[in-house]
Amino acid sequence: MALIKCPECGRENVSDTAEACPNCGYGIKKHFEKIKLEEKKQQETKEKLKKDVKPIKVENQYVYNIPKPKKPVFSKGFIVYLVVVTIFLLLLFFINPHKAIREIEEFFLWFFTFEGIPLIIYGIPYLRELSDYHLAQNDFEEYKKKIIKERKESLAKALEEEKILKQEKKYAEYSQSSDNAWGTKYFTDPCPHCGHYKVRYAKWEDKQLSVAFWGVASDKIDKDFKCDYCKKIW
């Protein structure tokens, strides 16, 4: 147990295990549980990424334990989906050919929506996996270099993200102090959507465009918080 300053109102000597701040009612215990959970997730991500690129020393040379990829298989279910949708659209097209000729643009729009877009979403990752498979079969050493490079970049990105989050959290803690009377005050709890410490009270300027367009039906009219990183309002 430790005595801390309330992240919400700044009251001194509040126990970090207290259910709520005796001054403003802010959930102290829940606040620190969220922080510990976030730190645990970051540590697990960091350890996982390090484990993925852990080298094995063999005769003073470092090699990486990377298995050969399996040949990707195009989903039979997706093929069936494409066939069924194609038959359905063609039937619609030929039921009333005179109308269909006038609305051929609409037919191609449907075709692109129900077949083109899913094919792009599914096909691009499949082609990438197929390319990696052929590279591994033809030149496994080159494939290993590619995977190692990707994993190192992923690790570097994760470490940089962790560094940014620490800086954001530090600034959020400072922003709650009296020294930052005129600056933006950020909460020391991370954004539930992106995990960044850029959460503040939502201002009227953040809602006015939505309210002006939708009126009382706006989904932002009763929102209290906004993240300056991902721009989400809740």
Coordinates of C-alpha atoms in Angstrom, one line a residue:
M1 CA 0.0 0.0 0.0
A2 CA 1.2 3.5 -0.8
L3 CA 0.0 7.0 -0.4
I4 CA -0.5 8.8 -3.7
K5 CA -2.1 11.9 -5.2
C6 CA -5.6 11.5 -6.6
P7 CA -5.3 11.5 -10.4
E8 CA -8.6 13.3 -10.7
C9 CA -8.7 16.1 -8.1
G10 CA -5.0 16.1 -6.9
R11 CA -5.7 15.4 -3.2
E12 CA -2.6 14.2 -1.4
N13 CA -2.2 11.1 0.9
V14 CA -4.8 8.9 -0.7
S15 CA -4.2 5.2 -0.5
D16 CA -3.7 3.5 -3.8
T17 CA -5.9 0.6 -2.6
A18 CA -8.8 2.8 -1.7
E19 CA -12.0 2.1 -3.6
A20 CA -12.6 5.8 -4.2
C21 CA -11.1 9.2 -3.4
P22 CA -12.6 10.6 -0.2
N23 CA -12.6 14.1 -1.8
C24 CA -14.0 13.6 -5.3
G25 CA -15.1 9.9 -5.4
Y26 CA -12.8 8.9 -8.2
G27 CA -12.2 5.2 -8.4
I28 CA -8.6 4.9 -7.2
K29 CA -8.4 1.1 -6.9
K30 CA -9.9 0.6 -10.4
H31 CA -7.6 3.3 -11.8
F32 CA -4.4 1.4 -10.7
E33 CA -5.8 -2.0 -11.7
K34 CA -6.2 -0.6 -15.2
I35 CA -2.6 0.7 -15.2
K36 CA -1.3 -2.7 -14.0
L37 CA -3.3 -4.5 -16.6
E38 CA -2.0 -2.2 -19.4
E39 CA 1.6 -2.6 -18.2
K40 CA 1.1 -6.4 -18.1
K41 CA -0.2 -6.4 -21.7
Q42 CA 2.7 -4.3 -22.9
Q43 CA 5.2 -6.6 -21.2
E44 CA 3.6 -9.7 -22.7
T45 CA 3.7 -8.1 -26.1
K46 CA 7.4 -7.2 -25.7
E47 CA 8.3 -10.6 -24.4
K48 CA 6.5 -12.3 -27.2
L49 CA 8.2 -10.3 -29.9
K50 CA 11.6 -10.9 -28.3
K51 CA 10.9 -14.6 -28.2
D52 CA 10.0 -14.6 -31.9
V53 CA 13.4 -13.3 -32.8
K54 CA 15.5 -15.1 -30.2
P55 CA 18.8 -16.3 -31.8
I56 CA 20.4 -19.7 -31.2
K57 CA 24.2 -19.6 -31.0
V58 CA 25.9 -22.3 -33.1
E59 CA 29.7 -22.3 -33.6
N60 CA 30.0 -18.6 -32.9
Q61 CA 27.3 -17.8 -35.5
Y62 CA 23.8 -16.7 -34.8
V63 CA 21.0 -18.4 -36.7
Y64 CA 17.3 -18.1 -36.3
N65 CA 14.9 -21.0 -35.7
I66 CA 12.5 -20.2 -38.5
P67 CA 10.5 -23.2 -40.0
K68 CA 9.6 -23.4 -43.6
P69 CA 6.1 -22.2 -44.3
K70 CA 3.3 -24.5 -45.3
K71 CA 1.7 -24.1 -48.7
P72 CA -1.3 -21.8 -48.4
V73 CA -4.6 -23.3 -49.4
F74 CA -7.4 -21.3 -51.0
S75 CA -10.5 -21.7 -48.9
K76 CA -13.0 -24.0 -50.4
G77 CA -15.8 -22.2 -48.6
F78 CA -14.8 -18.9 -50.2
I79 CA -14.8 -20.6 -53.6
V80 CA -18.3 -21.8 -53.0
Y81 CA -19.3 -18.3 -51.9
L82 CA -18.0 -16.8 -55.1
V83 CA -19.8 -19.4 -57.3
V84 CA -23.1 -19.0 -55.5
V85 CA -22.9 -15.2 -55.7
T86 CA -22.0 -15.3 -59.4
I87 CA -24.9 -17.6 -60.2
F88 CA -27.3 -15.4 -58.1
L89 CA -26.2 -12.2 -59.8
L90 CA -26.4 -13.8 -63.3
L91 CA -29.9 -15.0 -62.6
L92 CA -31.0 -11.5 -61.5
F93 CA -29.4 -10.2 -64.7
F94 CA -31.2 -12.6 -67.1
I95 CA -34.6 -12.7 -65.4
N96 CA -35.4 -9.3 -67.0
P97 CA -32.8 -8.7 -69.7
H98 CA -34.4 -5.5 -71.0
K99 CA -34.3 -4.0 -67.6
A100 CA -30.8 -5.5 -67.0
I101 CA -29.4 -3.8 -70.1
R102 CA -30.6 -0.4 -68.7
E103 CA -29.1 -1.2 -65.3
I104 CA -25.8 -2.9 -66.4
E105 CA -23.8 -0.4 -64.3
E106 CA -25.8 -1.4 -61.2
F107 CA -25.1 -5.1 -62.0
F108 CA -21.3 -4.5 -62.1
L109 CA -21.6 -2.4 -58.9
W110 CA -23.2 -5.4 -57.2
F111 CA -20.7 -7.7 -58.7
F112 CA -17.8 -5.6 -57.4
T113 CA -19.4 -5.2 -54.0
F114 CA -20.2 -8.9 -53.3
E115 CA -17.3 -10.5 -55.2
G116 CA -14.6 -7.9 -56.0
I117 CA -14.2 -6.5 -52.5
P118 CA -14.2 -9.8 -50.7
L119 CA -11.8 -11.2 -53.3
I120 CA -9.4 -8.3 -52.7
I121 CA -9.6 -8.6 -48.9
Y122 CA -9.1 -12.4 -48.9
G123 CA -6.8 -12.6 -52.0
I124 CA -4.1 -10.1 -51.1
P125 CA -3.0 -12.0 -47.8
Y126 CA -3.3 -15.3 -49.7
L127 CA -1.0 -14.1 -52.5
R128 CA 1.5 -12.7 -49.9
E129 CA 1.6 -16.1 -48.2
L130 CA 1.9 -17.9 -51.5
S131 CA 4.8 -15.6 -52.4
D132 CA 6.6 -16.4 -49.1
Y133 CA 6.0 -20.1 -49.7
H134 CA 7.6 -20.0 -53.2
L135 CA 10.5 -17.9 -51.8
A136 CA 11.2 -20.4 -49.0
Q137 CA 11.1 -23.3 -51.5
N138 CA 13.5 -21.6 -54.0
D139 CA 15.8 -19.8 -51.5
F140 CA 15.2 -20.6 -47.8
E141 CA 18.1 -18.4 -46.7
E142 CA 16.6 -15.4 -48.4
Y143 CA 13.2 -16.2 -46.9
K144 CA 14.8 -16.3 -43.4
K145 CA 16.4 -12.9 -44.0
K146 CA 13.0 -11.5 -45.0
I147 CA 11.2 -12.9 -41.9
I148 CA 14.0 -11.8 -39.5
K149 CA 13.9 -8.3 -41.0
E150 CA 10.1 -8.2 -40.6
R151 CA 10.2 -9.4 -37.0
K152 CA 13.0 -6.9 -36.1
E153 CA 10.9 -4.1 -37.6
S154 CA 7.9 -5.3 -35.7
L155 CA 9.9 -5.4 -32.4
A156 CA 11.4 -1.9 -33.1
K157 CA 7.9 -0.6 -33.8
A158 CA 6.5 -2.1 -30.6
L159 CA 9.4 -0.7 -28.5
E160 CA 8.9 2.7 -30.1
E161 CA 5.2 2.6 -29.3
E162 CA 6.0 1.6 -25.7
K163 CA 8.4 4.6 -25.5
I164 CA 5.7 6.9 -26.9
L165 CA 3.1 5.6 -24.4
K166 CA 5.5 6.2 -21.5
Q167 CA 6.1 9.8 -22.6
E168 CA 2.3 10.4 -23.1
K169 CA 1.6 9.0 -19.6
K170 CA 4.3 11.2 -18.1
Y171 CA 2.9 14.2 -19.7
A172 CA -0.7 13.2 -18.7
E173 CA 0.5 13.1 -15.1
Y174 CA 2.2 16.5 -15.4
S175 CA -0.9 18.0 -17.1
Q176 CA -2.9 17.2 -13.9
S177 CA -0.6 19.3 -11.8
S178 CA -1.1 23.0 -10.9
D179 CA 2.0 23.9 -12.9
N180 CA -0.1 23.2 -16.1
A181 CA -2.9 25.6 -15.3
W182 CA -3.5 26.7 -18.9
G183 CA -2.5 23.6 -20.8
T184 CA -4.7 20.6 -21.9
K185 CA -5.3 18.2 -19.0
Y186 CA -5.1 14.6 -20.0
F187 CA -6.4 11.7 -17.9
T188 CA -3.8 9.2 -16.6
D189 CA -6.1 6.3 -17.8
P190 CA -5.4 5.2 -21.4
C191 CA -7.9 5.4 -24.2
P192 CA -10.0 2.2 -24.3
H193 CA -9.9 2.3 -28.1
C194 CA -6.2 2.8 -28.9
G195 CA -4.4 2.6 -25.6
H196 CA -2.8 6.1 -25.8
Y197 CA -2.7 8.6 -22.9
K198 CA -4.4 11.4 -24.9
V199 CA -7.8 11.3 -23.2
R200 CA -9.4 14.6 -22.2
Y201 CA -12.9 15.9 -21.6
A202 CA -14.8 16.4 -24.8
K203 CA -15.4 20.1 -25.7
W204 CA -18.4 21.5 -27.6
E205 CA -16.2 22.1 -30.6
D206 CA -15.7 18.3 -30.8
K207 CA -19.4 17.7 -31.1
Q208 CA -20.9 20.7 -32.8
L209 CA -20.5 19.5 -36.4
S210 CA -22.3 16.2 -35.6
V211 CA -24.9 18.0 -33.6
A212 CA -25.5 20.6 -36.3
F213 CA -26.0 17.9 -38.9
W214 CA -28.0 15.3 -36.9
G215 CA -29.5 17.4 -34.2
V216 CA -30.6 15.6 -31.0
A217 CA -30.1 12.3 -33.0
S218 CA -26.3 12.8 -32.9
D219 CA -24.4 10.0 -31.3
K220 CA -21.9 12.5 -29.9
I221 CA -24.3 14.8 -28.1
D222 CA -24.0 13.1 -24.7
K223 CA -20.4 12.0 -24.9
D224 CA -17.9 13.2 -22.3
F225 CA -14.5 12.1 -23.4
K226 CA -12.3 12.4 -26.5
C227 CA -8.9 10.9 -27.4
D228 CA -6.7 13.3 -29.3
Y229 CA -4.7 10.4 -30.8
C230 CA -7.4 8.2 -32.4
K231 CA -10.1 11.0 -32.3
K232 CA -12.7 8.7 -30.8
I233 CA -15.4 10.3 -28.7
W234 CA -17.3 8.3 -26.0

